[in-house]
GROMACS .gro file of C-alpha atoms in nm:
model
  165
    1MET     CA    1   0.000   0.000   0.000
    2ARG     CA    2   0.275   0.240   0.099
    3ARG     CA    3   0.478   0.153  -0.209
    4ALA     CA    4   0.178   0.216  -0.440
    5LEU     CA    5   0.122   0.555  -0.279
    6LEU     CA    6   0.489   0.644  -0.325
    7LEU     CA    7   0.477   0.542  -0.692
    8ALA     CA    8   0.158   0.746  -0.745
    9VAL     CA    9   0.317   1.055  -0.588
   10LEU     CA   10   0.630   1.007  -0.799
   11ALA     CA   11   0.423   0.968  -1.117
   12LEU     CA   12   0.225   1.285  -1.039
   13GLY     CA   13   0.549   1.470  -0.970
   14LEU     CA   14   0.692   1.367  -1.304
   15MET     CA   15   0.375   1.468  -1.485
   16SER     CA   16   0.389   1.815  -1.333
   17ALA     CA   17   0.748   1.872  -1.445
   18PRO     CA   18   0.786   2.114  -1.735
   19LEU     CA   19   0.800   1.942  -2.070
   20HIS     CA   20   1.002   2.067  -2.359
   21ALA     CA   21   0.907   1.995  -2.714
   22VAL     CA   22   1.264   1.984  -2.841
   23GLN     CA   23   1.313   1.666  -3.039
   24PRO     CA   24   1.638   1.468  -3.020
   25ASP     CA   25   1.713   1.539  -3.386
   26GLU     CA   26   1.709   1.914  -3.314
   27VAL     CA   27   1.968   1.907  -3.035
   28LEU     CA   28   2.304   2.061  -3.121
   29PRO     CA   29   2.616   1.852  -3.052
   30ASP     CA   30   2.789   2.145  -2.878
   31ALA     CA   31   2.645   2.179  -2.525
   32ALA     CA   32   2.717   2.554  -2.504
   33GLN     CA   33   2.538   2.621  -2.833
   34GLU     CA   34   2.246   2.401  -2.725
   35ALA     CA   35   2.218   2.596  -2.398
   36ARG     CA   36   2.208   2.922  -2.597
   37ALA     CA   37   1.946   2.778  -2.830
   38ARG     CA   38   1.729   2.665  -2.537
   39GLU     CA   39   1.759   3.008  -2.373
   40LEU     CA   40   1.663   3.183  -2.697
   41SER     CA   41   1.377   2.938  -2.753
   42ARG     CA   42   1.229   3.037  -2.416
   43GLU     CA   43   1.228   3.402  -2.524
   44LEU     CA   44   1.042   3.337  -2.851
   45ARG     CA   45   0.665   3.300  -2.878
   46CYS     CA   46   0.502   3.022  -3.076
   47MET     CA   47   0.299   3.201  -3.342
   48VAL     CA   48   0.039   2.921  -3.336
   49CYS     CA   49   0.000   2.869  -2.960
   50GLN     CA   50   0.071   3.234  -2.873
   51ASN     CA   51   0.105   3.184  -2.497
   52GLN     CA   52   0.381   2.926  -2.518
   53SER     CA   53   0.743   2.961  -2.603
   54ILE     CA   54   0.873   2.769  -2.900
   55ASP     CA   55   1.069   2.561  -2.648
   56ASP     CA   56   0.742   2.429  -2.500
   57SER     CA   57   0.527   2.407  -2.813
   58ASP     CA   58   0.472   2.099  -3.028
   59ALA     CA   59   0.337   2.300  -3.322
   60PRO     CA   60   0.515   2.244  -3.654
   61LEU     CA   61   0.590   2.617  -3.685
   62ALA     CA   62   0.754   2.613  -3.342
   63LYS     CA   63   0.973   2.324  -3.454
   64ASP     CA   64   1.069   2.519  -3.766
   65LEU     CA   65   1.160   2.821  -3.551
   66ARG     CA   66   1.367   2.605  -3.315
   67ILE     CA   67   1.557   2.463  -3.612
   68LEU     CA   68   1.604   2.814  -3.753
   69VAL     CA   69   1.742   2.938  -3.418
   70ARG     CA   70   1.988   2.648  -3.409
   71GLU     CA   71   2.097   2.708  -3.769
   72ARG     CA   72   2.164   3.075  -3.695
   73ILE     CA   73   2.364   2.981  -3.384
   74LYS     CA   74   2.568   2.725  -3.582
   75ALA     CA   75   2.634   2.998  -3.842
   76GLY     CA   76   2.794   3.207  -3.568
   77ASP     CA   77   2.521   3.467  -3.502
   78SER     CA   78   2.506   3.625  -3.158
   79ASP     CA   79   2.189   3.601  -2.950
   80ARG     CA   80   2.096   3.958  -3.045
   81GLN     CA   81   2.147   3.884  -3.416
   82VAL     CA   82   1.923   3.576  -3.394
   83LEU     CA   83   1.649   3.774  -3.218
   84ASP     CA   84   1.681   4.064  -3.461
   85PHE     CA   85   1.656   3.824  -3.756
   86LEU     CA   86   1.337   3.667  -3.619
   87VAL     CA   87   1.183   4.004  -3.532
   88ALA     CA   88   1.257   4.130  -3.883
   89ARG     CA   89   1.095   3.820  -4.029
   90TYR     CA   90   0.793   3.773  -3.797
   91GLY     CA   91   0.750   4.106  -3.623
   92GLU     CA   92   0.790   4.193  -3.259
   93PHE     CA   93   0.502   3.964  -3.163
   94VAL     CA   94   0.748   3.673  -3.181
   95LEU     CA   95   0.915   3.799  -2.860
   96MET     CA   96   0.771   3.677  -2.529
   97ARG     CA   97   0.878   4.008  -2.373
   98PRO     CA   98   0.832   4.290  -2.625
   99THR     CA   99   1.078   4.578  -2.614
  100VAL     CA  100   0.990   4.911  -2.457
  101HIS     CA  101   0.993   5.159  -2.746
  102GLY     CA  102   0.765   5.314  -3.008
  103ALA     CA  103   0.409   5.187  -3.013
  104ASN     CA  104   0.488   4.933  -2.740
  105LEU     CA  105   0.559   5.218  -2.503
  106LEU     CA  106   0.187   5.292  -2.491
  107LEU     CA  107   0.116   4.929  -2.399
  108TRP     CA  108   0.378   4.933  -2.125
  109LEU     CA  109   0.267   5.265  -1.975
  110ALA     CA  110  -0.113   5.240  -2.015
  111PRO     CA  111  -0.177   5.038  -1.696
  112PHE     CA  112   0.021   5.284  -1.486
  113ALA     CA  113  -0.158   5.579  -1.647
  114VAL     CA  114  -0.498   5.424  -1.573
  115LEU     CA  115  -0.398   5.366  -1.211
  116LEU     CA  116  -0.268   5.720  -1.180
  117VAL     CA  117  -0.580   5.881  -1.333
  118GLY     CA  118  -0.810   5.659  -1.125
  119GLY     CA  119  -0.621   5.739  -0.805
  120ALA     CA  120  -0.630   6.112  -0.880
  121GLY     CA  121  -1.005   6.090  -0.946
  122ILE     CA  122  -1.065   5.914  -0.615
  123PHE     CA  123  -0.846   6.167  -0.432
  124VAL     CA  124  -1.030   6.464  -0.585
  125ALA     CA  125  -1.372   6.312  -0.510
  126TYR     CA  126  -1.268   6.244  -0.150
  127ARG     CA  127  -1.135   6.599  -0.102
  128ARG     CA  128  -1.451   6.755  -0.245
  129ARG     CA  129  -1.671   6.544  -0.024
  130ARG     CA  130  -1.478   6.646   0.287
  131THR     CA  131  -1.465   7.018   0.207
  132LEU     CA  132  -1.824   7.074   0.095
  133PRO     CA  133  -2.045   7.185   0.384
  134ALA     CA  134  -2.365   6.996   0.444
  135PRO     CA  135  -2.653   7.180   0.276
  136THR     CA  136  -2.864   7.362   0.535
  137VAL     CA  137  -3.188   7.548   0.488
  138PRO     CA  138  -3.262   7.819   0.742
  139LEU     CA  139  -3.587   7.795   0.936
  140SER     CA  140  -3.866   8.030   0.849
  141ALA     CA  141  -3.999   8.268   1.114
  142GLU     CA  142  -4.307   8.049   1.168
  143GLU     CA  143  -4.091   7.736   1.215
  144GLU     CA  144  -3.867   7.917   1.464
  145ASP     CA  145  -4.170   8.021   1.668
  146ARG     CA  146  -4.305   7.663   1.671
  147LEU     CA  147  -3.963   7.528   1.770
  148ALA     CA  148  -3.931   7.777   2.054
  149HIS     CA  149  -4.284   7.684   2.171
  150VAL     CA  150  -4.203   7.309   2.173
  151LEU     CA  151  -3.868   7.361   2.349
  152ALA     CA  152  -4.037   7.575   2.611
  153GLY     CA  153  -4.264   7.281   2.698
  154GLY     CA  154  -4.535   7.325   2.439
  155ASP     CA  155  -4.786   7.068   2.327
  156ALA     CA  156  -4.704   6.720   2.189
  157GLU     CA  157  -4.892   6.787   1.863
  158ALA     CA  158  -4.650   7.065   1.773
  159ALA     CA  159  -4.357   6.831   1.847
  160ARG     CA  160  -4.502   6.570   1.605
  161ASP     CA  161  -4.534   6.839   1.341
  162LEU     CA  162  -4.166   6.926   1.382
  163THR     CA  163  -4.059   6.565   1.327
  164LYS     CA  164  -4.233   6.574   0.988
  165LEU     CA  165  -4.011   6.858   0.869
   0.00000   0.00000   0.00000
């Protein structure tokens, strides 16, 4: 019983481990180049899956991109040159973390601007609410006389009339 439980926990642990879609025929013989290729593959988005890196995706396009990355590394390109080549070919959407410039700047700054504007709006509304006096309407001469009469020990009917005001 204990052994079966241990095997089940081990199997679940192995199933939760991250899987990589890199096929054995894609792996570079040089370990340093393969490490660079894996690192670059984690930074590139699968154009089919969109929320997976090409390192994790089984899509045929992701495999083609992994092979292309490895070919560029074997040709002697630096990491920046490989990324620039892929961005020129597929656009900046291929990057898992887009750069902060140009039109992307709006996307990077928009959440902070919304928070800033919302916070300023709440602050202004709070300040106005605290500084505005409560609206008061002065009593008419007749109401003042009735109030004075009730406070002086007048009749209960006049007191009920005042509660209706």
